[in-house]
Amino acid sequence: MGAWHDHGGNVAAARAAFPDAPTPWLDLSTGINPQPWDVSRAGAVYWAALPDVAALEALEAAAGRFFGVAPERVCAVPGTEIGLRLLGTLGLPLPMRYRAPSYGTYGQIGEARPVAERDLEEEASRGGTILIAQPNNPDGAVLSEAGLHDIAGRLEAAGGVLVVDEAFADTQDQPSAAARLGERVIALRSFGKFFGLAGVRLGFVLAAPERLAPLRRQLGSWPVNSAALAIGQAAYGDGAWIGQTRARLRQQADRLDALLRCHGFEPSGACPLFRLVSTSNAETLFQRLAAAGILTRPFAYAPDWLRFGRPGDDAAFERLDRALARG
């Protein structure tokens, strides 16, 4: 099971561990939209030249409009994972804590330590930096707007900073927390999950310009490649696709909920890209589904949890249904 605890998407390890599983594999181990934006709509990418500075500015402006913040508060990074690991370059106040359970990466940021949700307000009153995923992963939990404001206010009063990881927030039709809560908050956004293009490796850090300055120095003149510049700018401007995809994701999340309940599981989570189930036989279920060529996501710290990404089409839903029905 260890090969799938750190993150989703390790299909190569699944093929090796389950050589007799039917193919192609159905990868439900990630929270990536299985119906991606069509990259051909971004036009041709000229690979022979260095990424254009004007294209970077255009991308950050397009992303800023989408997030609801000024372009000078948007810094493109080669994936949110890198953005998280570079938080230390922003001079954030210590100690660093994060709402747990959540992403495994959080525990690798400096000496960050986990904090249960019930203790967030008390911790915020002590200052430092608190990192919150909104929606959370893997349980899809969402803090109320009032709760976010309260934590941000407590931190600000104590000289601290709230960091909000909005990797899955594109599914929601609302501005970033960096827009709603102002410059006292740092936010991170992921491009690949909602747009279904994780291989582009594009993300953003949203913060006050003076806080972004050391990060921009670390990243240098070409923080992302030419394809990311072209695809990101075009995709963020595709309002019709964005609206249709948000509606479709909600409908298909409801369908996944109904399927899981039909087989005796109670799904949880507010993010339409994945659902979490709790069951005493999670490891057995993982193994059984893998033997059927379906990869899900287990968790070392919660052996009774299993996360299901959203199937991409009718055939994928039917395949999952048949595998779960085998008992």
PDB file of N, CA and C in Angstrom, residues 56-76 183 204-209 212 216:
ATOM      1  N   LEU A  56       4.125  35.984 -19.916  1.00  0.00           N
ATOM      2  CA  LEU A  56       3.992  35.735 -18.482  1.00  0.00           C
ATOM      3  C   LEU A  56       3.090  36.781 -17.841  1.00  0.00           C
ATOM      4  N   GLU A  57       3.287  38.038 -18.207  1.00  0.00           N
ATOM      5  CA  GLU A  57       2.445  39.108 -17.676  1.00  0.00           C
ATOM      6  C   GLU A  57       0.989  38.917 -18.090  1.00  0.00           C
ATOM      7  N   ALA A  58       0.769  38.480 -19.339  1.00  0.00           N
ATOM      8  CA  ALA A  58      -0.592  38.252 -19.817  1.00  0.00           C
ATOM      9  C   ALA A  58      -1.250  37.089 -19.076  1.00  0.00           C
ATOM     10  N   LEU A  59      -0.474  36.042 -18.803  1.00  0.00           N
ATOM     11  CA  LEU A  59      -1.000  34.904 -18.045  1.00  0.00           C
ATOM     12  C   LEU A  59      -1.396  35.337 -16.641  1.00  0.00           C
ATOM     13  N   GLU A  60      -0.516  36.066 -15.958  1.00  0.00           N
ATOM     14  CA  GLU A  60      -0.812  36.473 -14.584  1.00  0.00           C
ATOM     15  C   GLU A  60      -1.989  37.439 -14.543  1.00  0.00           C
ATOM     16  N   ALA A  61      -2.165  38.230 -15.573  1.00  0.00           N
ATOM     17  CA  ALA A  61      -3.329  39.118 -15.637  1.00  0.00           C
ATOM     18  C   ALA A  61      -4.610  38.322 -15.839  1.00  0.00           C
ATOM     19  N   ALA A  62      -4.579  37.332 -16.737  1.00  0.00           N
ATOM     20  CA  ALA A  62      -5.758  36.496 -16.984  1.00  0.00           C
ATOM     21  C   ALA A  62      -6.118  35.702 -15.730  1.00  0.00           C
ATOM     22  N   ALA A  63      -5.101  35.152 -15.075  1.00  0.00           N
ATOM     23  CA  ALA A  63      -5.346  34.408 -13.843  1.00  0.00           C
ATOM     24  C   ALA A  63      -5.889  35.334 -12.760  1.00  0.00           C
ATOM     25  N   GLY A  64      -5.344  36.539 -12.665  1.00  0.00           N
ATOM     26  CA  GLY A  64      -5.830  37.494 -11.670  1.00  0.00           C
ATOM     27  C   GLY A  64      -7.297  37.826 -11.867  1.00  0.00           C
ATOM     28  N   ARG A  65      -7.723  38.008 -13.114  1.00  0.00           N
ATOM     29  CA  ARG A  65      -9.146  38.266 -13.375  1.00  0.00           C
ATOM     30  C   ARG A  65      -9.986  37.091 -12.909  1.00  0.00           C
ATOM     31  N   PHE A  66      -9.516  35.887 -13.163  1.00  0.00           N
ATOM     32  CA  PHE A  66     -10.244  34.685 -12.759  1.00  0.00           C
ATOM     33  C   PHE A  66     -10.326  34.568 -11.235  1.00  0.00           C
ATOM     34  N   PHE A  67      -9.227  34.913 -10.543  1.00  0.00           N
ATOM     35  CA  PHE A  67      -9.178  34.799  -9.084  1.00  0.00           C
ATOM     36  C   PHE A  67      -9.788  36.003  -8.375  1.00  0.00           C
ATOM     37  N   GLY A  68      -9.934  37.123  -9.089  1.00  0.00           N
ATOM     38  CA  GLY A  68     -10.489  38.322  -8.491  1.00  0.00           C
ATOM     39  C   GLY A  68      -9.467  39.207  -7.814  1.00  0.00           C
ATOM     40  N   VAL A  69      -8.191  39.125  -8.239  1.00  0.00           N
ATOM     41  CA  VAL A  69      -7.147  39.957  -7.638  1.00  0.00           C
ATOM     42  C   VAL A  69      -6.365  40.675  -8.735  1.00  0.00           C
ATOM     43  N   ALA A  70      -5.663  41.733  -8.375  1.00  0.00           N
ATOM     44  CA  ALA A  70      -4.854  42.493  -9.322  1.00  0.00           C
ATOM     45  C   ALA A  70      -3.677  41.646  -9.794  1.00  0.00           C
ATOM     46  N   PRO A  71      -3.228  41.837 -11.042  1.00  0.00           N
ATOM     47  CA  PRO A  71      -2.148  40.997 -11.580  1.00  0.00           C
ATOM     48  C   PRO A  71      -0.847  41.094 -10.800  1.00  0.00           C
ATOM     49  N   GLU A  72      -0.574  42.236 -10.175  1.00  0.00           N
ATOM     50  CA  GLU A  72       0.666  42.346  -9.407  1.00  0.00           C
ATOM     51  C   GLU A  72       0.648  41.484  -8.141  1.00  0.00           C
ATOM     52  N   ARG A  73      -0.514  40.943  -7.805  1.00  0.00           N
ATOM     53  CA  ARG A  73      -0.632  40.040  -6.655  1.00  0.00           C
ATOM     54  C   ARG A  73      -0.626  38.573  -7.076  1.00  0.00           C
ATOM     55  N   VAL A  74      -0.262  38.310  -8.339  1.00  0.00           N
ATOM     56  CA  VAL A  74      -0.277  36.953  -8.883  1.00  0.00           C
ATOM     57  C   VAL A  74       1.130  36.572  -9.339  1.00  0.00           C
ATOM     58  N   CYS A  75       1.657  35.470  -8.800  1.00  0.00           N
ATOM     59  CA  CYS A  75       2.971  34.977  -9.191  1.00  0.00           C
ATOM     60  C   CYS A  75       2.829  33.540  -9.697  1.00  0.00           C
ATOM     61  N   ALA A  76       3.111  33.336 -10.997  1.00  0.00           N
ATOM     62  CA  ALA A  76       3.034  31.996 -11.575  1.00  0.00           C
ATOM     63  C   ALA A  76       4.192  31.139 -11.073  1.00  0.00           C
ATOM     64  N   GLU A 183      -5.126  41.492   1.667  1.00  0.00           N
ATOM     65  CA  GLU A 183      -3.692  41.213   1.626  1.00  0.00           C
ATOM     66  C   GLU A 183      -3.150  40.585   2.898  1.00  0.00           C
ATOM     67  N   PHE A 204      -0.177  29.098  -8.897  1.00  0.00           N
ATOM     68  CA  PHE A 204      -0.010  30.523  -8.610  1.00  0.00           C
ATOM     69  C   PHE A 204       0.040  30.747  -7.106  1.00  0.00           C
ATOM     70  N   VAL A 205       0.858  31.718  -6.707  1.00  0.00           N
ATOM     71  CA  VAL A 205       0.851  32.225  -5.339  1.00  0.00           C
ATOM     72  C   VAL A 205       0.269  33.626  -5.408  1.00  0.00           C
ATOM     73  N   LEU A 206      -0.745  33.898  -4.578  1.00  0.00           N
ATOM     74  CA  LEU A 206      -1.421  35.189  -4.552  1.00  0.00           C
ATOM     75  C   LEU A 206      -1.108  35.865  -3.234  1.00  0.00           C
ATOM     76  N   ALA A 207      -0.523  37.060  -3.311  1.00  0.00           N
ATOM     77  CA  ALA A 207      -0.129  37.769  -2.091  1.00  0.00           C
ATOM     78  C   ALA A 207       0.148  39.222  -2.433  1.00  0.00           C
ATOM     79  N   ALA A 208       0.403  40.011  -1.407  1.00  0.00           N
ATOM     80  CA  ALA A 208       0.796  41.405  -1.611  1.00  0.00           C
ATOM     81  C   ALA A 208       2.090  41.450  -2.412  1.00  0.00           C
ATOM     82  N   PRO A 209       2.249  42.440  -3.304  1.00  0.00           N
ATOM     83  CA  PRO A 209       3.453  42.505  -4.155  1.00  0.00           C
ATOM     84  C   PRO A 209       4.758  42.442  -3.379  1.00  0.00           C
ATOM     85  N   LEU A 212       5.528  38.950  -2.463  1.00  0.00           N
ATOM     86  CA  LEU A 212       5.882  38.099  -3.603  1.00  0.00           C
ATOM     87  C   LEU A 212       7.291  38.382  -4.121  1.00  0.00           C
ATOM     88  N   ARG A 216       9.596  35.891  -6.467  1.00  0.00           N
ATOM     89  CA  ARG A 216       9.923  36.167  -7.872  1.00  0.00           C
ATOM     90  C   ARG A 216      11.437  36.103  -8.094  1.00  0.00           C
TER      91      ARG A 216
END
